[in-house]
CSV table of N, CA and C in Angstrom, one decimal:
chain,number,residue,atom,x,y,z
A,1,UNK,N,0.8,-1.2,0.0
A,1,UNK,CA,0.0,0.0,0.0
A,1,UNK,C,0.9,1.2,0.0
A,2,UNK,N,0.2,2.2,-0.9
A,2,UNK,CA,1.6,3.5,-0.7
A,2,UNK,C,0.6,4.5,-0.5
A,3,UNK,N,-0.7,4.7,-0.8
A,3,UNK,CA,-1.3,5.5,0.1
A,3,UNK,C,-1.3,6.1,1.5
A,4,UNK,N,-2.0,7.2,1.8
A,4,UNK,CA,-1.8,7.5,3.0
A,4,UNK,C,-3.2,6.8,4.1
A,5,UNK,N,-3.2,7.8,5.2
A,5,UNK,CA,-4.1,7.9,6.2
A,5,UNK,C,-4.9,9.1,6.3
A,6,UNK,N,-6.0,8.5,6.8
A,6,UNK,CA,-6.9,10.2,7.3
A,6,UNK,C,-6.3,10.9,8.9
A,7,UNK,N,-6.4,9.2,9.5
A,7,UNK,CA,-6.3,9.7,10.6
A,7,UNK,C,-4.4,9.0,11.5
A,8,UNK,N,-4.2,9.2,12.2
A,8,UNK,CA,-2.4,9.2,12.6
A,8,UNK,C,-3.0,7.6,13.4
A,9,UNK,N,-4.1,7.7,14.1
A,9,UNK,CA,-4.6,6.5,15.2
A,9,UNK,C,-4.8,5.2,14.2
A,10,UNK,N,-5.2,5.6,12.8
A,10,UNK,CA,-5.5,4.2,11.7
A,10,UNK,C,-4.4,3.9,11.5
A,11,UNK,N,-3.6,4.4,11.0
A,11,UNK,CA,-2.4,4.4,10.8
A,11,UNK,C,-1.6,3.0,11.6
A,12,UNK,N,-1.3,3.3,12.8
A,12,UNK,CA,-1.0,2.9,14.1
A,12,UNK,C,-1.5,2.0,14.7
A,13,UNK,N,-2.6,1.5,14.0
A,13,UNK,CA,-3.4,0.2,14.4
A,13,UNK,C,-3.0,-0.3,13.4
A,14,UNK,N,-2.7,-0.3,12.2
A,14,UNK,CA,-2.5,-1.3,10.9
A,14,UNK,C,-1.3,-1.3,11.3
A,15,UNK,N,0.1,-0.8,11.8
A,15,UNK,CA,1.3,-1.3,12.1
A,15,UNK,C,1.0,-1.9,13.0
A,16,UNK,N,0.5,-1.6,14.1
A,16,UNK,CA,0.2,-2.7,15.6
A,16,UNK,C,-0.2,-3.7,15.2
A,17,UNK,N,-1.3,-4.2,14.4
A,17,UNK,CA,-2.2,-5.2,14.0
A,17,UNK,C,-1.4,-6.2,13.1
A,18,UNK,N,-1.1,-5.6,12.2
A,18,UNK,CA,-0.4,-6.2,10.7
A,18,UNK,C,0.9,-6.7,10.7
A,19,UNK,N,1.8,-5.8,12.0
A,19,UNK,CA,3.2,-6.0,11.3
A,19,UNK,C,3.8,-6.3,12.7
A,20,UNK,N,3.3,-5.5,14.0
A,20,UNK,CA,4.1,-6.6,15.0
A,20,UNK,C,3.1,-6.9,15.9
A,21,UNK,N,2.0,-7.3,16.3
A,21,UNK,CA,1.8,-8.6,17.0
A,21,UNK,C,1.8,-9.9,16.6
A,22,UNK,N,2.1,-10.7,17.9
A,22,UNK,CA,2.5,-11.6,17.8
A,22,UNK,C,3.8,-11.7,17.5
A,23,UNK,N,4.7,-10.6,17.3
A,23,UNK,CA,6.6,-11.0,16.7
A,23,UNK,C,7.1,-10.8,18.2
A,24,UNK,N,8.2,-11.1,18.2
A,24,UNK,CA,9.5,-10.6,19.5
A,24,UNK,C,9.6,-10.0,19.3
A,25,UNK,N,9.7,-9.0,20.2
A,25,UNK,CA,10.7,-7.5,20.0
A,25,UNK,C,11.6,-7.3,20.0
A,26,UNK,N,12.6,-8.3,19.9
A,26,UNK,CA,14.2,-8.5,19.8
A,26,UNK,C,14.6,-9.1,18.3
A,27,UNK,N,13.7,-9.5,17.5
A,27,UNK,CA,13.8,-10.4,15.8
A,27,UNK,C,14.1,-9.3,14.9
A,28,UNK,N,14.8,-9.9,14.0
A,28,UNK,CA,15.1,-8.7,13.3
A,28,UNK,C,13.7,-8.7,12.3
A,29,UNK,N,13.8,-7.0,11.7
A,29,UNK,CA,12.1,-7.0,11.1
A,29,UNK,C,12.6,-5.9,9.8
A,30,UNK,N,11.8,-6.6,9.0
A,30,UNK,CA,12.1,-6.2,7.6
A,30,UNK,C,11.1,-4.5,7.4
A,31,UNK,N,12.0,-3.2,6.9
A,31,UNK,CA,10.6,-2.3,6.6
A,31,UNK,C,10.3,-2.5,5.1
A,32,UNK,N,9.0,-2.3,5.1
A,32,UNK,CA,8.2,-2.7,4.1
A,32,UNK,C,7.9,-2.1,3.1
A,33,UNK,N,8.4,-0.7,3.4
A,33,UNK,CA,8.3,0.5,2.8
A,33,UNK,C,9.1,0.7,1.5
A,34,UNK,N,8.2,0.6,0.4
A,34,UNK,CA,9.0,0.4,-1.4
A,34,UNK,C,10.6,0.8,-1.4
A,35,UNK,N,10.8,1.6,-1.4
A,35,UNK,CA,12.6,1.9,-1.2
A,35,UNK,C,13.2,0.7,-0.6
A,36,UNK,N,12.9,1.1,0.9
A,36,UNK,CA,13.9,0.0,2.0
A,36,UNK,C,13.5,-1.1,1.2
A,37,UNK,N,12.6,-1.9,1.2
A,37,UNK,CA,12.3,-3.3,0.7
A,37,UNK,C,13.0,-3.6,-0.3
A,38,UNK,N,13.3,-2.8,-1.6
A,38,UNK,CA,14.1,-2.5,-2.6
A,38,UNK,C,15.6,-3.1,-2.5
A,39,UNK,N,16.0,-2.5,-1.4
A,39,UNK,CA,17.4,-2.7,-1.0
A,39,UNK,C,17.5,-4.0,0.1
A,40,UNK,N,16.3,-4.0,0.5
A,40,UNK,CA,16.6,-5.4,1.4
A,40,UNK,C,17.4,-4.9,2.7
A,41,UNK,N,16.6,-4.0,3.0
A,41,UNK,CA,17.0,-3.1,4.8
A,41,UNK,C,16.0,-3.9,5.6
A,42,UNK,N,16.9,-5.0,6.7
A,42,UNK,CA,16.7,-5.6,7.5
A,42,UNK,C,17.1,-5.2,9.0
A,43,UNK,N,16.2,-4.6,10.0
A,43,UNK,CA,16.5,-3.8,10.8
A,43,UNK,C,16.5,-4.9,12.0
A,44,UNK,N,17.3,-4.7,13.3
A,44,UNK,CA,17.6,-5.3,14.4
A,44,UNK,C,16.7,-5.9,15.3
A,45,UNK,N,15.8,-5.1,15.7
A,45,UNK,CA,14.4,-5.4,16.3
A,45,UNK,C,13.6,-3.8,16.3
A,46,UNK,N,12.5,-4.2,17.3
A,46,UNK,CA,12.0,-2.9,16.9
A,46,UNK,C,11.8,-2.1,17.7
A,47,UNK,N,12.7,-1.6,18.7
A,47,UNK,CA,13.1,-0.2,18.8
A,47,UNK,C,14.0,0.2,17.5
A,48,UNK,N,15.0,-0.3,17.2
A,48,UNK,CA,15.8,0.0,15.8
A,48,UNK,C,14.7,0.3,14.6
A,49,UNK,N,13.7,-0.4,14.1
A,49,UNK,CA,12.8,-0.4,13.4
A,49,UNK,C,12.2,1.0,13.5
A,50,UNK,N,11.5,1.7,14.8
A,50,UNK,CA,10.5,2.3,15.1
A,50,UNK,C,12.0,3.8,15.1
A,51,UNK,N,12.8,3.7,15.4
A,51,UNK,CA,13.9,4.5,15.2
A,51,UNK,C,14.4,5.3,13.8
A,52,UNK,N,14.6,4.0,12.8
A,52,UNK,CA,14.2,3.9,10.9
A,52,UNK,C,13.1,5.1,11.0
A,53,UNK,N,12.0,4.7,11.0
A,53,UNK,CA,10.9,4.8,10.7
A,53,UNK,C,10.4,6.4,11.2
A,54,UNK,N,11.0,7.0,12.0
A,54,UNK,CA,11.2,8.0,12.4
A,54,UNK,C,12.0,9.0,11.4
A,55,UNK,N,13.4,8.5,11.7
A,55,UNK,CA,14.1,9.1,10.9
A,55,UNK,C,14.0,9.3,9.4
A,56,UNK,N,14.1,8.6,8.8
A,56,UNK,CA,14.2,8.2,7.5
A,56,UNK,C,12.7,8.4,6.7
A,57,UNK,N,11.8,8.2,7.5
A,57,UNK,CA,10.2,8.6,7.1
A,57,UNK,C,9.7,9.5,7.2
A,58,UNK,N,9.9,9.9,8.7
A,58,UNK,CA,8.8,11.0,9.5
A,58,UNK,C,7.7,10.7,9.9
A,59,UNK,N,7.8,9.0,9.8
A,59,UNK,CA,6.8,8.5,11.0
A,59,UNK,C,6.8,8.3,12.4
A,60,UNK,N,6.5,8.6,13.5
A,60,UNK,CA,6.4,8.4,15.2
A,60,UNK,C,5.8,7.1,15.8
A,61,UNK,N,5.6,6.1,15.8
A,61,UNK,CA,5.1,5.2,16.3
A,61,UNK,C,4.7,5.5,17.6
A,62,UNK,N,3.4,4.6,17.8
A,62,UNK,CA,3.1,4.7,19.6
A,62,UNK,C,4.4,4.2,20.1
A,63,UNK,N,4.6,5.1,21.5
A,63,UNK,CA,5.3,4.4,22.4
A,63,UNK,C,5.0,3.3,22.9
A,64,UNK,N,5.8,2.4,23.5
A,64,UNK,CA,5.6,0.7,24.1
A,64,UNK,C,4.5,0.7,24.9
A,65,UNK,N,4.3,1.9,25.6
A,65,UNK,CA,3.2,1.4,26.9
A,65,UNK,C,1.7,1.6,26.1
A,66,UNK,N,1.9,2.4,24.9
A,66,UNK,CA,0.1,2.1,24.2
A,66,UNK,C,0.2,0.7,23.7
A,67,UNK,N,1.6,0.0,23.2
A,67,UNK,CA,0.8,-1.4,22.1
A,67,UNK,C,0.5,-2.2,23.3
A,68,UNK,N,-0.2,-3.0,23.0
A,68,UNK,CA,-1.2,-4.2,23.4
A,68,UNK,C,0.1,-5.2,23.0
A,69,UNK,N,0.3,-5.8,24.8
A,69,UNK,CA,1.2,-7.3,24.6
A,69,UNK,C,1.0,-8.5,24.4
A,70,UNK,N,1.2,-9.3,23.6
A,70,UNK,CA,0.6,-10.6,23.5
A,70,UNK,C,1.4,-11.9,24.5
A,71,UNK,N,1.8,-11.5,25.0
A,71,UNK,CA,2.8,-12.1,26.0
A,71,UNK,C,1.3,-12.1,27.4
Protein backbone atom coordinates (compact mmCIF):
# COMPACT_ATOMS: atom_id res chain seq x y z
CA UNK A 1 0.00 0.00 0.00
CA UNK A 2 1.60 3.46 -0.70
CA UNK A 3 -1.28 5.54 0.08
CA UNK A 4 -1.76 7.46 3.05
CA UNK A 5 -4.07 7.88 6.18
CA UNK A 6 -6.93 10.24 7.28
CA UNK A 7 -6.28 9.74 10.63
CA UNK A 8 -2.43 9.15 12.59
CA UNK A 9 -4.58 6.52 15.21
CA UNK A 10 -5.50 4.24 11.67
CA UNK A 11 -2.39 4.40 10.81
CA UNK A 12 -0.97 2.85 14.06
CA UNK A 13 -3.45 0.19 14.36
CA UNK A 14 -2.52 -1.27 10.92
CA UNK A 15 1.31 -1.33 12.14
CA UNK A 16 0.22 -2.74 15.62
CA UNK A 17 -2.25 -5.16 13.97
CA UNK A 18 -0.43 -6.17 10.71
CA UNK A 19 3.25 -5.96 11.30
CA UNK A 20 4.12 -6.55 15.03
CA UNK A 21 1.83 -8.59 16.99
CA UNK A 22 2.50 -11.62 17.77
CA UNK A 23 6.59 -11.01 16.70
CA UNK A 24 9.48 -10.65 19.51
CA UNK A 25 10.65 -7.49 19.95
CA UNK A 26 14.17 -8.52 19.82
CA UNK A 27 13.82 -10.43 15.80
CA UNK A 28 15.09 -8.72 13.33
CA UNK A 29 12.13 -6.99 11.14
CA UNK A 30 12.14 -6.22 7.64
CA UNK A 31 10.63 -2.27 6.60
CA UNK A 32 8.16 -2.73 4.06
CA UNK A 33 8.35 0.48 2.80
CA UNK A 34 8.96 0.42 -1.42
CA UNK A 35 12.62 1.87 -1.22
CA UNK A 36 13.90 0.03 1.99
CA UNK A 37 12.26 -3.27 0.75
CA UNK A 38 14.06 -2.49 -2.59
CA UNK A 39 17.36 -2.74 -1.03
CA UNK A 40 16.57 -5.45 1.39
CA UNK A 41 17.05 -3.07 4.76
CA UNK A 42 16.70 -5.58 7.47
CA UNK A 43 16.53 -3.79 10.78
CA UNK A 44 17.64 -5.31 14.35
CA UNK A 45 14.42 -5.38 16.28
CA UNK A 46 11.96 -2.94 16.90
CA UNK A 47 13.10 -0.16 18.79
CA UNK A 48 15.79 0.02 15.83
CA UNK A 49 12.78 -0.40 13.38
CA UNK A 50 10.51 2.34 15.11
CA UNK A 51 13.90 4.50 15.23
CA UNK A 52 14.20 3.87 10.92
CA UNK A 53 10.86 4.76 10.75
CA UNK A 54 11.16 8.04 12.41
CA UNK A 55 14.12 9.07 10.91
CA UNK A 56 14.19 8.16 7.52
CA UNK A 57 10.18 8.56 7.10
CA UNK A 58 8.84 10.96 9.52
CA UNK A 59 6.80 8.55 10.98
CA UNK A 60 6.41 8.39 15.23
CA UNK A 61 5.06 5.17 16.30
CA UNK A 62 3.11 4.67 19.57
CA UNK A 63 5.28 4.43 22.42
CA UNK A 64 5.60 0.68 24.13
CA UNK A 65 3.18 1.39 26.85
CA UNK A 66 0.14 2.13 24.15
CA UNK A 67 0.80 -1.44 22.11
CA UNK A 68 -1.17 -4.24 23.42
CA UNK A 69 1.25 -7.28 24.60
CA UNK A 70 0.64 -10.57 23.45
CA UNK A 71 2.78 -12.10 25.98
Amino acid sequence: RTGGYYRLSTMMDHVERDHFQGKDPQAKIECCHLTCKSQGLILEHLEHFKGHVQIVHGIKLREPRFVRSTK
